[in-house]
XYZ file of C-alpha atoms in Angstrom:
582
model
C -17.851 56.806 -36.153
C -14.684 58.201 -34.228
C -16.813 59.916 -31.214
C -20.610 59.860 -29.833
C -23.002 62.378 -31.791
C -23.377 64.754 -28.586
C -19.509 64.530 -27.974
C -17.187 62.473 -25.883
C -18.636 60.934 -22.913
C -17.622 62.741 -19.694
C -16.219 61.383 -16.233
C -18.465 62.630 -13.203
C -17.660 65.822 -12.032
C -17.926 66.941 -8.249
C -19.683 70.207 -9.184
C -22.340 68.780 -11.647
C -25.286 66.088 -10.744
C -26.348 64.268 -13.564
C -30.379 63.796 -14.436
C -29.938 61.612 -17.373
C -27.417 61.409 -20.197
C -27.709 64.869 -21.400
C -29.005 67.022 -18.441
C -26.996 68.315 -15.309
C -27.565 70.962 -12.430
C -24.718 72.768 -10.663
C -23.934 71.382 -7.157
C -23.735 72.691 -4.295
C -27.140 74.419 -5.117
C -28.551 77.397 -2.904
C -28.395 77.006 0.756
C -29.966 78.781 3.303
C -28.606 79.412 6.669
C -29.508 77.568 9.898
C -31.216 80.529 11.277
C -32.918 82.090 8.279
C -36.495 81.957 7.960
C -37.598 81.029 4.084
C -40.876 81.963 2.876
C -41.986 78.417 1.905
C -41.163 74.714 3.092
C -42.249 71.909 1.200
C -42.039 68.647 3.095
C -41.854 65.835 0.382
C -40.099 66.773 -3.265
C -42.266 64.327 -5.235
C -44.963 64.493 -7.703
C -46.785 67.339 -6.312
C -43.604 68.952 -4.292
C -41.574 69.118 -7.557
C -43.879 71.340 -9.425
C -44.585 73.449 -6.301
C -40.560 74.095 -5.452
C -40.482 74.978 -9.363
C -43.192 77.402 -9.379
C -42.581 79.031 -6.132
C -38.826 79.352 -7.210
C -39.428 80.643 -10.322
C -41.875 83.246 -8.876
C -38.814 84.547 -6.703
C -39.730 83.229 -3.537
C -37.331 81.737 -0.733
C -38.067 77.911 -0.778
C -36.846 74.778 0.485
C -37.823 71.368 0.040
C -37.139 68.663 2.222
C -36.732 65.105 1.345
C -36.921 61.759 3.229
C -34.867 60.246 0.533
C -31.727 60.716 -1.827
C -31.259 63.188 -4.496
C -30.730 60.866 -7.407
C -27.869 61.218 -9.851
C -29.359 59.154 -12.419
C -25.825 57.940 -13.969
C -24.474 56.884 -10.729
C -27.504 55.746 -8.638
C -29.737 54.124 -10.977
C -29.375 50.732 -12.749
C -31.235 49.099 -15.412
C -31.980 45.979 -13.415
C -35.333 45.005 -11.606
C -33.904 43.757 -8.490
C -31.434 46.836 -8.283
C -34.177 49.426 -8.538
C -35.769 48.514 -5.262
C -34.411 51.954 -3.605
C -36.609 53.916 -5.760
C -39.723 52.456 -3.448
C -40.958 53.602 -0.160
C -40.112 50.345 2.142
C -39.871 51.770 5.185
C -41.613 50.201 8.111
C -45.443 50.329 8.126
C -48.336 48.107 9.306
C -50.851 47.171 7.043
C -54.145 45.308 7.952
C -58.076 45.091 7.688
C -60.137 42.586 5.784
C -58.245 43.316 2.530
C -54.936 44.815 3.509
C -53.021 46.774 0.711
C -49.596 46.020 -0.439
C -47.054 49.022 -0.012
C -44.022 50.087 -1.777
C -43.178 49.618 -5.507
C -46.753 50.399 -6.963
C -48.092 52.991 -4.996
C -45.137 55.371 -3.328
C -41.354 56.117 -3.667
C -38.732 57.846 -2.084
C -36.175 60.264 -3.061
C -36.350 63.565 -5.113
C -39.129 63.043 -7.565
C -40.713 60.523 -5.214
C -43.018 57.952 -6.974
C -43.053 59.790 -10.178
C -39.293 58.303 -10.767
C -40.879 55.096 -11.213
C -44.564 55.252 -12.156
C -45.456 53.930 -15.570
C -46.322 57.326 -16.366
C -50.118 57.104 -17.682
C -51.383 60.184 -17.721
C -55.253 60.350 -18.583
C -57.389 63.214 -17.092
C -60.083 62.275 -14.663
C -63.674 62.808 -16.033
C -65.815 65.457 -15.123
C -68.087 63.119 -13.576
C -65.222 62.206 -11.190
C -65.773 65.721 -9.431
C -69.460 65.097 -8.621
C -69.805 61.348 -7.556
C -71.959 62.112 -4.679
C -74.406 64.237 -6.588
C -74.639 62.070 -9.484
C -74.474 58.503 -8.166
C -75.587 58.944 -4.327
C -72.360 57.679 -2.813
C -68.756 58.907 -2.544
C -67.781 62.534 -2.423
C -68.165 65.549 -4.362
C -64.945 67.875 -4.954
C -64.995 71.292 -4.215
C -63.697 72.223 -7.399
C -65.115 71.232 -10.950
C -63.369 69.493 -14.072
C -63.416 72.897 -15.928
C -61.456 74.550 -13.147
C -58.626 72.157 -13.289
C -59.008 71.690 -17.066
C -56.271 74.418 -17.978
C -53.851 73.070 -15.646
C -54.364 69.490 -17.298
C -53.226 71.402 -20.536
C -50.549 73.214 -19.101
C -48.741 70.174 -17.568
C -49.361 68.141 -20.680
C -46.762 70.712 -22.270
C -44.461 70.705 -19.259
C -44.384 66.938 -19.013
C -44.940 66.394 -22.063
C -47.412 63.859 -22.777
C -47.554 62.122 -25.841
C -50.672 60.744 -27.078
C -53.236 60.425 -29.752
C -54.774 62.926 -31.506
C -58.194 62.140 -30.456
C -59.059 60.778 -26.989
C -62.845 60.153 -26.970
C -63.509 59.839 -23.464
C -64.692 62.211 -20.364
C -64.160 65.610 -22.035
C -62.571 64.494 -25.385
C -59.397 66.218 -26.289
C -56.061 65.596 -28.331
C -52.607 65.706 -27.644
C -50.013 68.115 -28.785
C -47.319 65.621 -29.036
C -47.532 62.393 -31.376
C -48.356 59.028 -29.920
C -45.815 56.133 -29.589
C -45.565 53.008 -31.760
C -47.467 49.843 -30.695
C -45.803 47.353 -28.381
C -46.923 43.332 -28.760
C -49.161 44.044 -25.419
C -50.724 47.302 -27.182
C -51.428 44.794 -30.038
C -53.197 42.277 -28.057
C -55.552 45.258 -26.500
C -56.235 46.709 -29.826
C -56.785 43.281 -31.377
C -59.298 42.194 -28.634
C -61.326 45.310 -28.271
C -61.510 45.702 -31.863
C -62.962 42.166 -32.225
C -65.452 43.042 -29.572
C -66.477 46.760 -30.754
C -64.895 48.536 -27.536
C -63.397 51.845 -28.500
C -59.378 51.559 -27.834
C -56.552 54.262 -28.094
C -52.938 53.485 -28.490
C -49.440 55.336 -28.243
C -50.639 57.054 -24.836
C -51.428 59.216 -23.293
C -48.279 58.753 -21.444
C -45.513 61.079 -20.146
C -42.691 59.861 -22.366
C -40.984 61.647 -24.917
C -41.619 59.931 -28.585
C -39.144 62.514 -29.760
C -36.123 64.270 -28.111
C -37.177 67.224 -26.114
C -34.843 69.940 -25.171
C -32.137 68.155 -23.236
C -34.134 65.216 -22.771
C -33.485 62.264 -25.392
C -36.543 60.184 -26.843
C -37.797 56.823 -25.698
C -35.586 53.852 -26.814
C -38.244 51.433 -26.012
C -36.643 49.196 -23.484
C -39.417 48.779 -20.838
C -37.708 50.150 -17.941
C -39.933 52.773 -16.968
C -40.920 51.485 -13.541
C -37.536 50.723 -12.766
C -36.350 54.326 -13.266
C -35.755 55.907 -16.800
C -31.953 56.486 -16.909
C -32.598 57.615 -20.639
C -34.368 60.622 -19.260
C -37.141 60.248 -21.720
C -39.951 59.517 -19.399
C -41.223 62.264 -17.045
C -40.544 62.838 -12.898
C -40.472 65.751 -11.491
C -36.679 64.853 -10.814
C -36.397 65.458 -14.661
C -38.785 67.885 -15.527
C -39.129 70.496 -12.880
C -36.588 70.072 -10.047
C -33.560 71.562 -12.274
C -35.334 74.445 -13.119
C -36.208 74.704 -9.540
C -32.563 74.892 -8.442
C -31.644 77.072 -11.372
C -34.047 79.743 -10.011
C -32.683 79.446 -6.145
C -34.432 76.575 -4.632
C -32.865 74.413 -2.008
C -33.406 70.762 -1.703
C -32.530 68.999 1.643
C -32.316 65.313 0.853
C -32.151 62.546 3.145
C -33.820 64.392 5.696
C -36.927 63.231 7.391
C -39.371 65.615 8.854
C -40.597 64.636 12.291
C -43.020 67.219 13.213
C -44.563 70.635 12.213
C -44.086 73.259 14.662
C -46.859 75.402 16.015
C -47.090 78.706 17.731
C -50.329 80.910 18.370
C -52.187 78.682 16.004
C -49.738 78.891 13.235
C -47.175 76.984 11.932
C -43.563 78.297 12.627
C -41.837 75.398 10.498
C -40.767 72.390 10.710
C -38.257 69.947 12.952
C -36.442 67.333 10.641
C -33.491 64.733 11.450
C -30.857 64.506 8.868
C -28.890 61.867 7.413
C -26.407 61.847 10.352
C -29.128 61.637 12.795
C -28.854 65.347 13.962
C -31.979 67.096 14.551
C -32.683 70.409 12.984
C -35.100 73.035 12.762
C -36.412 74.819 9.504
C -38.381 78.163 10.110
C -40.596 79.010 7.481
C -43.885 81.523 6.852
C -45.573 78.709 5.097
C -45.626 75.088 5.312
C -46.631 72.926 2.689
C -46.897 69.057 3.304
C -46.658 66.894 0.076
C -45.887 63.542 1.755
C -48.323 61.875 -0.221
C -51.376 59.700 1.037
C -49.722 57.915 3.998
C -47.099 60.360 5.105
C -49.139 63.492 5.167
C -51.849 62.267 7.831
C -48.840 60.554 9.510
C -46.882 63.764 9.881
C -50.130 65.609 10.591
C -51.027 63.243 13.612
C -47.469 63.072 14.793
C -47.701 66.856 15.114
C -50.206 66.865 17.786
C -49.671 69.559 20.263
C -51.715 71.821 22.727
C -54.602 73.086 20.994
C -54.365 70.401 18.370
C -54.449 67.312 20.437
C -55.676 65.074 17.867
C -53.169 66.040 15.437
C -52.772 69.181 13.241
C -55.769 70.336 10.765
C -57.761 67.515 12.145
C -60.970 69.308 13.714
C -63.166 67.346 11.620
C -61.283 64.229 12.592
C -61.153 63.386 8.859
C -56.973 63.259 8.906
C -56.272 59.728 7.785
C -59.783 58.761 6.707
C -60.973 57.784 3.207
C -57.911 56.613 2.208
C -58.136 54.919 -1.232
C -56.322 52.611 -3.439
C -57.509 51.290 -6.742
C -58.207 47.950 -8.242
C -55.403 47.044 -10.017
C -55.643 43.123 -11.281
C -53.573 42.063 -13.788
C -55.167 39.812 -16.275
C -52.406 37.755 -18.390
C -52.857 35.822 -21.573
C -50.572 33.244 -23.108
C -50.225 33.647 -26.966
C -48.680 31.414 -29.592
C -46.874 34.089 -31.109
C -43.999 35.922 -29.345
C -45.387 39.318 -27.520
C -42.127 40.289 -25.903
C -43.753 42.814 -23.206
C -40.655 44.441 -22.315
C -40.295 45.962 -26.025
C -42.429 49.050 -25.228
C -43.239 51.641 -22.368
C -45.541 49.303 -20.232
C -48.136 52.403 -20.750
C -48.983 52.705 -24.016
C -52.624 51.774 -24.868
C -56.065 51.913 -23.144
C -59.737 51.885 -23.172
C -61.871 53.897 -20.624
C -65.267 52.690 -22.224
C -66.358 51.237 -18.943
C -65.334 54.043 -16.695
C -68.687 55.808 -16.211
C -71.546 54.564 -13.992
C -74.032 52.276 -16.184
C -77.430 52.138 -14.971
C -77.589 48.426 -16.217
C -74.843 47.418 -13.524
C -75.481 46.347 -9.985
C -72.659 49.055 -9.039
C -71.575 52.467 -9.736
C -68.437 53.952 -11.444
C -66.371 51.767 -13.409
C -63.096 50.840 -14.628
C -60.277 51.305 -17.434
C -58.247 48.985 -19.334
C -54.763 49.325 -19.749
C -51.494 47.731 -21.128
C -48.991 46.590 -18.389
C -45.486 45.121 -19.232
C -43.998 43.299 -16.324
C -40.378 42.402 -16.555
C -39.310 38.930 -15.646
C -39.145 39.211 -11.547
C -42.386 41.063 -11.556
C -44.064 38.483 -13.928
C -42.843 35.548 -11.647
C -44.330 36.971 -8.713
C -47.770 37.303 -10.876
C -47.581 33.637 -12.092
C -46.747 32.442 -8.567
C -50.055 34.175 -7.404
C -51.980 33.543 -10.580
C -50.920 29.906 -11.407
C -49.324 28.718 -8.331
C -45.963 28.512 -10.081
C -43.312 27.032 -8.336
C -39.823 25.285 -9.043
C -39.434 23.496 -12.390
C -43.090 24.870 -13.036
C -41.654 28.376 -12.565
C -38.953 27.494 -14.619
C -41.011 26.468 -17.403
C -43.393 29.515 -16.983
C -40.377 31.852 -17.417
C -38.797 30.152 -20.254
C -42.171 30.988 -21.919
C -42.226 34.750 -20.921
C -41.832 36.310 -24.356
C -45.356 34.784 -25.272
C -47.401 36.219 -22.521
C -49.268 39.331 -22.408
C -50.649 41.459 -19.486
C -53.611 43.806 -19.236
C -54.360 45.719 -16.362
C -57.662 46.271 -14.721
C -57.682 50.028 -13.242
C -61.051 50.384 -11.171
C -62.510 52.948 -8.766
C -62.690 52.321 -5.319
C -64.974 54.598 -3.341
C -63.936 56.823 -0.262
C -64.953 54.872 2.794
C -64.475 56.100 6.421
C -63.161 52.695 7.680
C -60.190 52.703 5.041
C -57.600 54.693 6.998
C -54.226 55.853 8.221
C -53.665 55.960 12.047
C -50.843 56.114 14.068
C -48.843 52.701 15.581
C -47.296 52.238 18.940
C -43.791 51.282 17.068
C -41.368 53.743 16.289
C -39.011 54.172 12.987
C -35.233 54.541 13.044
C -35.361 58.086 13.951
C -38.028 57.342 16.903
C -41.211 58.584 14.883
C -44.155 56.726 15.485
C -45.270 54.671 12.279
C -48.254 54.702 10.114
C -50.685 51.701 10.538
C -52.995 51.364 7.598
C -56.403 49.569 7.855
C -58.146 48.693 4.607
C -61.170 46.714 3.259
C -63.107 46.453 0.192
C -66.773 47.320 0.098
C -69.513 45.436 -1.704
C -69.128 48.214 -4.636
C -65.591 47.786 -5.101
C -65.681 44.115 -5.240
C -68.439 44.077 -7.967
C -66.114 46.681 -9.952
C -63.194 44.097 -9.621
C -65.189 41.080 -10.649
C -66.680 42.966 -13.868
C -63.312 44.343 -14.922
C -61.588 41.090 -14.700
C -64.272 39.384 -16.722
C -64.214 42.097 -19.373
C -60.460 41.849 -19.568
C -60.568 37.885 -19.696
C -63.029 38.568 -22.887
C -60.895 40.909 -24.484
C -57.965 38.260 -24.078
C -59.720 35.790 -25.516
C -60.956 37.633 -28.384
C -57.314 38.775 -29.045
C -56.607 35.021 -29.557
C -55.078 33.884 -26.315
C -54.847 30.200 -25.272
C -54.858 30.602 -21.286
C -56.102 33.551 -19.482
C -54.949 33.990 -15.542
C -55.320 36.643 -13.096
C -53.485 38.370 -10.141
C -55.484 40.301 -7.622
C -53.711 43.444 -6.649
C -54.002 47.351 -6.094
C -52.490 50.268 -7.298
C -52.176 53.970 -6.886
C -52.966 55.410 -3.130
C -55.043 58.785 -2.573
C -56.787 60.307 0.036
C -56.338 60.584 3.810
C -56.535 64.266 3.892
C -59.310 65.369 1.386
C -60.090 68.662 0.301
C -63.773 70.261 0.619
C -66.244 73.112 1.212
C -67.409 72.061 4.705
C -64.468 72.459 7.725
C -66.844 69.730 9.464
C -66.067 66.873 6.796
C -62.872 67.656 5.206
C -59.029 68.882 5.943
C -58.343 71.476 3.513
C -60.203 73.993 1.311
C -60.097 73.828 -2.499
C -56.584 75.425 -2.734
C -55.053 72.966 -0.190
C -55.122 75.295 2.670
C -55.810 73.587 5.815
C -59.387 74.822 7.535
C -57.570 74.905 10.709
C -54.154 76.720 10.206
C -54.099 79.513 7.973
C -50.385 78.969 7.111
C -50.382 75.074 6.591
C -51.180 73.637 3.023
C -51.521 70.408 1.805
C -50.708 69.387 -1.621
C -50.511 65.828 -2.917
C -52.389 62.868 -3.481
C -53.722 63.045 -0.186
C -56.439 65.601 -1.070
C -58.104 63.739 -3.477
C -62.031 63.202 -2.534
C -62.269 60.863 -5.080
C -60.186 58.982 -7.554
C -62.160 57.831 -10.650
C -60.516 55.119 -13.024
C -57.612 57.175 -14.214
C -53.917 57.126 -13.225
C -53.750 59.947 -10.596
C -50.358 61.477 -11.730
C -51.335 64.037 -13.923
C -54.119 65.410 -11.669
C -51.379 65.669 -8.722
C -49.172 67.765 -10.597
C -51.926 69.768 -12.234
C -53.415 70.441 -8.737
C -50.166 71.496 -7.557
C -49.689 74.077 -10.260
C -53.000 75.519 -9.589
C -52.128 75.571 -5.681
C -49.044 77.494 -6.640
C -50.623 80.200 -8.581
C -53.001 80.586 -5.274
C -49.768 81.087 -3.245
C -48.249 83.593 -5.506
C -51.480 85.749 -5.909
C -51.996 85.746 -1.995
C -48.384 85.806 -1.097
C -48.231 89.291 0.527
C -51.211 88.109 3.134
C -49.655 84.507 3.538
C -46.209 85.357 4.292
C -47.308 88.106 6.788
C -46.934 87.653 10.715
C -50.476 87.145 11.179
C -51.770 85.287 7.962
C -55.583 85.412 7.578
C -58.161 83.560 5.885
C -59.882 85.525 3.071
C -62.023 84.111 0.158
C -59.960 84.986 -2.629
C -61.061 84.995 -6.257
C -59.569 82.317 -8.591
C -55.788 83.420 -9.444
C -54.639 83.946 -12.827
C -52.914 80.872 -14.545
C -49.322 81.634 -15.056
C -48.208 80.051 -18.136
C -44.993 82.043 -17.677
C -43.803 79.965 -14.800
C -43.548 76.749 -17.073
C -39.939 75.252 -16.834
C -38.098 76.745 -19.610
C -38.379 75.510 -23.052
C -41.868 73.727 -22.445
C -44.350 76.438 -23.834
C -44.982 76.972 -27.277
C -44.407 73.805 -29.008
C -46.233 70.594 -30.186
C -49.301 70.999 -32.591
C -52.758 72.765 -32.069
C -55.290 70.929 -29.806
C -58.301 69.454 -31.232
C -61.378 71.411 -29.596
C -63.364 69.466 -27.020
C -67.024 68.623 -28.105
C -68.417 69.199 -24.817
């Protein structure tokens, strides 16, 4: 063959920004003037912010997304290398402490357009119906101000837009099927299926995962090289950078990358926009009729607290004293087993098989709620860190372990940690390079959390042994930040209402993982993006009042679900869904 199938490779072009080998967007993009007032300012263009930006731009509004990190050109900026991918993670200075301090960075937050979605493993299970009423059913935790049924249409919508590959039948929670077929199993998936089958534990394979099993539009299919959490140069794995941002820009949105928002500006009880610092250290003001904060579970509370001003001395939207409280992570212990036959963990997406058989509260347990079991596929550097913790491997012992890398399989426990008031984000005395006070995170595990972790590790160890593991070890860790600005019906105990609108400020919205009241034992990415599409429908339906000079709070009916706002080429595809048995 004399030329590539898709034509000759092109040299970089000054007016084109590459988002994968096949997708480009035009540069420069739309730019609003320094003195112009826009309709919506979105702080943070990550999982939620990317969906919001796309929806609002497609609906015809003047919208700007401000992002603290770069606007990635994936062909120039990303590398297929573990060590070279650390710039994708949010590693800015923070203080973490408490009895059980959490690790921040690569496994729970990101910077740059697309946010953490550029390096998530892209598991996309839905939350269960029970997750929305934990307090009512189990007497602990919190209830959501919405039900599963209210979010279900948006789950179905985002599963098309990402799109999600998965099994034809998913038996847990609200049983359902996926419109795009599953991926083939890798070696780690084989271990999970073999162990679960031997123990009679139901398991699914091939997803659900937001990775293309076949080419779709201007995105190629997965090539199964295992670099999902280092940024997918192929473009097969979904991030909002790939799936929603291009459509936003083509519909007139503007993104201001490498700009750090320092405060939300207020006047007469309403926000007037934001102040931000650009890459050269210059301060600017963006005037906006509505501000939406999508900075995620630490940066959103941090910004609200740092924006304290007369009338809001304890921080914005904090009359309840709840901003920063009820921060959650998930139990994320990794159980690693050595097998006689080669496993080759890198030869598949890390996320491609799971069981949610232990997700729900079991009255025979001495704890409420539960955990999932999922495949994980650490590449060598991550594997070395795990083995250092799990086995104390070092020096020659580490070299021996690493030479044996292809014989190890890793399965993850994903367990629910309940919302506790003492797990929280506050503001430290220390400041970042911009002179903005940094976040301080305090965290501890409570008895229920510890019991879930212990039970999860024991069950996954049992699965490993049933699959034929010769040796099993484990690393304790956390995953997936959420909470810190939760939504609820009661302004005395929550920060926003069910649409993400802050109780205290009628034209200030929050939309990201910070507003989740509980988190279940499911990866939160699909839920966060689904909530963003739902909030966008609310903003569009109520735009006349929200964009007026004196926006008022009214109890609006649920808006229509706007299927016509999906990114081009994502609707009307896939096989028919299996109907739920509920």
